[in-house]
Amino acid sequence: MEHLKKRLVEDFTKIGPMSLEMADNDPNKKTKAYALYRYYLGENIDLELKDNFTQLLTDYVFGVPGDLVALAHSTCAQPHRHTFSYKLTHRGQRSESDLLNTTIGKHWVIHGDDILYLFLGETFKLGLQPLERPEDLALRDIMSKLWINFAYTGLVLDLPSHCRNPTPDGSLGFTWEAVENDNVHYLSLTPSPAMKPDTRRKGVLSPTKL
């Protein structure tokens, strides 16, 4: 890992764009890569800022592409269907990262952790232990209800449009609002879920800037 970090710093012109899988024929790949790294890691590209580097990859690989897909679905689906966005922000007792046997990022929520709240860990990946903590079990129950409501209300086309969503009656104590126009707000999944604004819109990776 250390030699990779050294190469990135010493030969950024080549390794920077490559690390972000930018197209070889992109004439602006060096400028884009430098802008991204500088935005998240500072002028001198401090790779010791592990949380910042992780956020860069999260936004670049998952976050912004997900926003763009949500916007496209929302534009094409209305008024007959709605598009809903969520983010698992609760770091429970169990995580898929437990299998990596590392001390780094124990507070991170990683890609795939949401599956642990819908299926038993062992059925998803060998070695994962079942949920135990009360707050994790509470979130599991909420997510199960959301997905059941999602399936039911999405299929019953004669429901009023305001009821055609995963929180049709307010019984869960919150309302999951659909993506509308260019507003990619999302449901933050915790034991006490709540709607959150799209924070990536202000950053260098915002869909409008891309």
PDB file of N, CA and C in Angstrom, residues 64-117:
ATOM      1  N   VAL A  64     -22.482  10.100  -6.763  1.00  0.00           N
ATOM      2  CA  VAL A  64     -22.920  10.908  -7.899  1.00  0.00           C
ATOM      3  C   VAL A  64     -23.544  10.058  -9.006  1.00  0.00           C
ATOM      4  N   PRO A  65     -22.948   8.908  -9.380  1.00  0.00           N
ATOM      5  CA  PRO A  65     -23.650   8.056 -10.354  1.00  0.00           C
ATOM      6  C   PRO A  65     -25.052   7.667  -9.891  1.00  0.00           C
ATOM      7  N   GLY A  66     -25.199   7.389  -8.589  1.00  0.00           N
ATOM      8  CA  GLY A  66     -26.523   7.063  -8.057  1.00  0.00           C
ATOM      9  C   GLY A  66     -27.483   8.226  -8.170  1.00  0.00           C
ATOM     10  N   ASP A  67     -26.984   9.442  -7.906  1.00  0.00           N
ATOM     11  CA  ASP A  67     -27.818  10.633  -8.048  1.00  0.00           C
ATOM     12  C   ASP A  67     -28.282  10.810  -9.494  1.00  0.00           C
ATOM     13  N   LEU A  68     -27.362  10.609 -10.423  1.00  0.00           N
ATOM     14  CA  LEU A  68     -27.701  10.784 -11.835  1.00  0.00           C
ATOM     15  C   LEU A  68     -28.746   9.771 -12.288  1.00  0.00           C
ATOM     16  N   VAL A  69     -28.611   8.529 -11.821  1.00  0.00           N
ATOM     17  CA  VAL A  69     -29.595   7.496 -12.161  1.00  0.00           C
ATOM     18  C   VAL A  69     -30.953   7.843 -11.555  1.00  0.00           C
ATOM     19  N   ALA A  70     -30.947   8.305 -10.292  1.00  0.00           N
ATOM     20  CA  ALA A  70     -32.205   8.680  -9.633  1.00  0.00           C
ATOM     21  C   ALA A  70     -32.893   9.816 -10.383  1.00  0.00           C
ATOM     22  N   LEU A  71     -32.104  10.807 -10.813  1.00  0.00           N
ATOM     23  CA  LEU A  71     -32.676  11.920 -11.571  1.00  0.00           C
ATOM     24  C   LEU A  71     -33.271  11.439 -12.894  1.00  0.00           C
ATOM     25  N   ALA A  72     -32.564  10.543 -13.571  1.00  0.00           N
ATOM     26  CA  ALA A  72     -33.056  10.027 -14.849  1.00  0.00           C
ATOM     27  C   ALA A  72     -34.347   9.231 -14.657  1.00  0.00           C
ATOM     28  N   HIS A  73     -34.364   8.363 -13.643  1.00  0.00           N
ATOM     29  CA  HIS A  73     -35.572   7.588 -13.360  1.00  0.00           C
ATOM     30  C   HIS A  73     -36.737   8.511 -13.015  1.00  0.00           C
ATOM     31  N   SER A  74     -36.451   9.515 -12.186  1.00  0.00           N
ATOM     32  CA  SER A  74     -37.503  10.432 -11.750  1.00  0.00           C
ATOM     33  C   SER A  74     -38.105  11.176 -12.938  1.00  0.00           C
ATOM     34  N   THR A  75     -37.255  11.619 -13.849  1.00  0.00           N
ATOM     35  CA  THR A  75     -37.721  12.364 -15.020  1.00  0.00           C
ATOM     36  C   THR A  75     -38.584  11.500 -15.929  1.00  0.00           C
ATOM     37  N   CYS A  76     -38.163  10.253 -16.115  1.00  0.00           N
ATOM     38  CA  CYS A  76     -38.876   9.360 -17.043  1.00  0.00           C
ATOM     39  C   CYS A  76     -40.140   8.760 -16.428  1.00  0.00           C
ATOM     40  N   ALA A  77     -40.152   8.592 -15.100  1.00  0.00           N
ATOM     41  CA  ALA A  77     -41.242   7.858 -14.454  1.00  0.00           C
ATOM     42  C   ALA A  77     -42.469   8.710 -14.159  1.00  0.00           C
ATOM     43  N   GLN A  78     -42.271   9.981 -13.874  1.00  0.00           N
ATOM     44  CA  GLN A  78     -43.407  10.815 -13.501  1.00  0.00           C
ATOM     45  C   GLN A  78     -44.368  10.976 -14.674  1.00  0.00           C
ATOM     46  N   PRO A  79     -45.697  11.077 -14.412  1.00  0.00           N
ATOM     47  CA  PRO A  79     -46.346  11.062 -13.097  1.00  0.00           C
ATOM     48  C   PRO A  79     -46.813   9.681 -12.666  1.00  0.00           C
ATOM     49  N   HIS A  80     -46.480   8.653 -13.423  1.00  0.00           N
ATOM     50  CA  HIS A  80     -47.027   7.319 -13.159  1.00  0.00           C
ATOM     51  C   HIS A  80     -46.261   6.571 -12.072  1.00  0.00           C
ATOM     52  N   ARG A  81     -45.000   6.862 -11.916  1.00  0.00           N
ATOM     53  CA  ARG A  81     -44.179   6.198 -10.907  1.00  0.00           C
ATOM     54  C   ARG A  81     -43.344   7.243 -10.180  1.00  0.00           C
ATOM     55  N   HIS A  82     -42.889   6.881  -8.988  1.00  0.00           N
ATOM     56  CA  HIS A  82     -42.028   7.770  -8.223  1.00  0.00           C
ATOM     57  C   HIS A  82     -40.682   7.094  -7.977  1.00  0.00           C
ATOM     58  N   THR A  83     -39.659   7.897  -7.814  1.00  0.00           N
ATOM     59  CA  THR A  83     -38.310   7.401  -7.545  1.00  0.00           C
ATOM     60  C   THR A  83     -37.910   7.818  -6.142  1.00  0.00           C
ATOM     61  N   PHE A  84     -37.427   6.862  -5.351  1.00  0.00           N
ATOM     62  CA  PHE A  84     -37.061   7.116  -3.959  1.00  0.00           C
ATOM     63  C   PHE A  84     -35.587   6.787  -3.749  1.00  0.00           C
ATOM     64  N   SER A  85     -34.908   7.670  -3.033  1.00  0.00           N
ATOM     65  CA  SER A  85     -33.482   7.489  -2.772  1.00  0.00           C
ATOM     66  C   SER A  85     -33.257   7.303  -1.273  1.00  0.00           C
ATOM     67  N   TYR A  86     -32.328   6.430  -0.924  1.00  0.00           N
ATOM     68  CA  TYR A  86     -32.001   6.225   0.497  1.00  0.00           C
ATOM     69  C   TYR A  86     -30.500   6.067   0.663  1.00  0.00           C
ATOM     70  N   LYS A  87     -30.053   6.277   1.896  1.00  0.00           N
ATOM     71  CA  LYS A  87     -28.661   6.039   2.251  1.00  0.00           C
ATOM     72  C   LYS A  87     -28.626   5.420   3.649  1.00  0.00           C
ATOM     73  N   LEU A  88     -27.974   4.283   3.777  1.00  0.00           N
ATOM     74  CA  LEU A  88     -27.788   3.677   5.093  1.00  0.00           C
ATOM     75  C   LEU A  88     -26.684   4.444   5.801  1.00  0.00           C
ATOM     76  N   THR A  89     -27.034   5.180   6.849  1.00  0.00           N
ATOM     77  CA  THR A  89     -26.053   5.981   7.587  1.00  0.00           C
ATOM     78  C   THR A  89     -25.802   5.433   8.985  1.00  0.00           C
ATOM     79  N   HIS A  90     -26.479   4.365   9.344  1.00  0.00           N
ATOM     80  CA  HIS A  90     -26.315   3.736  10.657  1.00  0.00           C
ATOM     81  C   HIS A  90     -25.217   2.680  10.585  1.00  0.00           C
ATOM     82  N   ARG A  91     -24.183   2.842  11.411  1.00  0.00           N
ATOM     83  CA  ARG A  91     -23.130   1.823  11.489  1.00  0.00           C
ATOM     84  C   ARG A  91     -23.471   0.891  12.636  1.00  0.00           C
ATOM     85  N   GLY A  92     -24.025  -0.255  12.304  1.00  0.00           N
ATOM     86  CA  GLY A  92     -24.445  -1.204  13.320  1.00  0.00           C
ATOM     87  C   GLY A  92     -23.304  -2.033  13.872  1.00  0.00           C
ATOM     88  N   GLN A  93     -23.664  -2.984  14.712  1.00  0.00           N
ATOM     89  CA  GLN A  93     -22.669  -3.879  15.308  1.00  0.00           C
ATOM     90  C   GLN A  93     -22.011  -4.753  14.245  1.00  0.00           C
ATOM     91  N   ARG A  94     -22.761  -5.088  13.206  1.00  0.00           N
ATOM     92  CA  ARG A  94     -22.254  -5.952  12.144  1.00  0.00           C
ATOM     93  C   ARG A  94     -22.053  -5.154  10.855  1.00  0.00           C
ATOM     94  N   SER A  95     -21.052  -5.558  10.091  1.00  0.00           N
ATOM     95  CA  SER A  95     -20.775  -4.934   8.804  1.00  0.00           C
ATOM     96  C   SER A  95     -20.073  -5.943   7.910  1.00  0.00           C
ATOM     97  N   GLU A  96     -20.274  -5.803   6.617  1.00  0.00           N
ATOM     98  CA  GLU A  96     -19.554  -6.670   5.684  1.00  0.00           C
ATOM     99  C   GLU A  96     -18.050  -6.481   5.821  1.00  0.00           C
ATOM    100  N   SER A  97     -17.638  -5.304   6.295  1.00  0.00           N
ATOM    101  CA  SER A  97     -16.210  -5.042   6.472  1.00  0.00           C
ATOM    102  C   SER A  97     -15.603  -5.867   7.601  1.00  0.00           C
ATOM    103  N   ASP A  98     -16.451  -6.495   8.448  1.00  0.00           N
ATOM    104  CA  ASP A  98     -15.922  -7.363   9.508  1.00  0.00           C
ATOM    105  C   ASP A  98     -15.064  -8.478   8.921  1.00  0.00           C
ATOM    106  N   LEU A  99     -15.384  -8.892   7.706  1.00  0.00           N
ATOM    107  CA  LEU A  99     -14.666  -9.995   7.075  1.00  0.00           C
ATOM    108  C   LEU A  99     -13.297  -9.577   6.564  1.00  0.00           C
ATOM    109  N   LEU A 100     -13.023  -8.270   6.524  1.00  0.00           N
ATOM    110  CA  LEU A 100     -11.741  -7.787   6.016  1.00  0.00           C
ATOM    111  C   LEU A 100     -10.644  -7.848   7.068  1.00  0.00           C
ATOM    112  N   ASN A 101     -11.040  -8.012   8.344  1.00  0.00           N
ATOM    113  CA  ASN A 101     -10.074  -8.141   9.433  1.00  0.00           C
ATOM    114  C   ASN A 101      -9.090  -6.969   9.454  1.00  0.00           C
ATOM    115  N   THR A 102      -9.646  -5.757   9.472  1.00  0.00           N
ATOM    116  CA  THR A 102      -8.820  -4.561   9.506  1.00  0.00           C
ATOM    117  C   THR A 102      -9.273  -3.654  10.641  1.00  0.00           C
ATOM    118  N   THR A 103      -8.368  -2.820  11.119  1.00  0.00           N
ATOM    119  CA  THR A 103      -8.701  -1.879  12.194  1.00  0.00           C
ATOM    120  C   THR A 103      -9.088  -0.513  11.632  1.00  0.00           C
ATOM    121  N   ILE A 104      -8.985  -0.348  10.332  1.00  0.00           N
ATOM    122  CA  ILE A 104      -9.286   0.939   9.697  1.00  0.00           C
ATOM    123  C   ILE A 104     -10.777   1.021   9.363  1.00  0.00           C
ATOM    124  N   GLY A 105     -11.355   2.183   9.614  1.00  0.00           N
ATOM    125  CA  GLY A 105     -12.720   2.434   9.163  1.00  0.00           C
ATOM    126  C   GLY A 105     -13.803   1.671   9.895  1.00  0.00           C
ATOM    127  N   LYS A 106     -13.613   1.431  11.185  1.00  0.00           N
ATOM    128  CA  LYS A 106     -14.632   0.699  11.943  1.00  0.00           C
ATOM    129  C   LYS A 106     -15.932   1.492  12.072  1.00  0.00           C
ATOM    130  N   HIS A 107     -15.877   2.787  11.788  1.00  0.00           N
ATOM    131  CA  HIS A 107     -17.084   3.618  11.863  1.00  0.00           C
ATOM    132  C   HIS A 107     -17.735   3.796  10.489  1.00  0.00           C
ATOM    133  N   TRP A 108     -17.136   3.231   9.452  1.00  0.00           N
ATOM    134  CA  TRP A 108     -17.672   3.408   8.109  1.00  0.00           C
ATOM    135  C   TRP A 108     -18.835   2.462   7.847  1.00  0.00           C
ATOM    136  N   VAL A 109     -19.789   2.927   7.056  1.00  0.00           N
ATOM    137  CA  VAL A 109     -20.857   2.076   6.518  1.00  0.00           C
ATOM    138  C   VAL A 109     -20.469   1.774   5.078  1.00  0.00           C
ATOM    139  N   ILE A 110     -20.351   0.502   4.725  1.00  0.00           N
ATOM    140  CA  ILE A 110     -19.838   0.181   3.402  1.00  0.00           C
ATOM    141  C   ILE A 110     -20.928  -0.387   2.499  1.00  0.00           C
ATOM    142  N   HIS A 111     -20.602  -0.436   1.222  1.00  0.00           N
ATOM    143  CA  HIS A 111     -21.516  -0.968   0.212  1.00  0.00           C
ATOM    144  C   HIS A 111     -21.868  -2.417   0.551  1.00  0.00           C
ATOM    145  N   GLY A 112     -23.154  -2.691   0.679  1.00  0.00           N
ATOM    146  CA  GLY A 112     -23.592  -4.044   1.013  1.00  0.00           C
ATOM    147  C   GLY A 112     -24.094  -4.197   2.429  1.00  0.00           C
ATOM    148  N   ASP A 113     -23.809  -3.230   3.303  1.00  0.00           N
ATOM    149  CA  ASP A 113     -24.248  -3.357   4.696  1.00  0.00           C
ATOM    150  C   ASP A 113     -25.767  -3.356   4.828  1.00  0.00           C
ATOM    151  N   ASP A 114     -26.466  -2.701   3.902  1.00  0.00           N
ATOM    152  CA  ASP A 114     -27.929  -2.670   4.001  1.00  0.00           C
ATOM    153  C   ASP A 114     -28.539  -4.061   3.853  1.00  0.00           C
ATOM    154  N   ILE A 115     -27.857  -4.951   3.140  1.00  0.00           N
ATOM    155  CA  ILE A 115     -28.368  -6.309   2.954  1.00  0.00           C
ATOM    156  C   ILE A 115     -28.468  -7.048   4.288  1.00  0.00           C
ATOM    157  N   LEU A 116     -27.604  -6.686   5.247  1.00  0.00           N
ATOM    158  CA  LEU A 116     -27.600  -7.369   6.544  1.00  0.00           C
ATOM    159  C   LEU A 116     -28.888  -7.129   7.321  1.00  0.00           C
ATOM    160  N   TYR A 117     -29.626  -6.067   6.957  1.00  0.00           N
ATOM    161  CA  TYR A 117     -30.874  -5.756   7.654  1.00  0.00           C
ATOM    162  C   TYR A 117     -32.084  -6.378   6.953  1.00  0.00           C
TER     163      TYR A 117
END
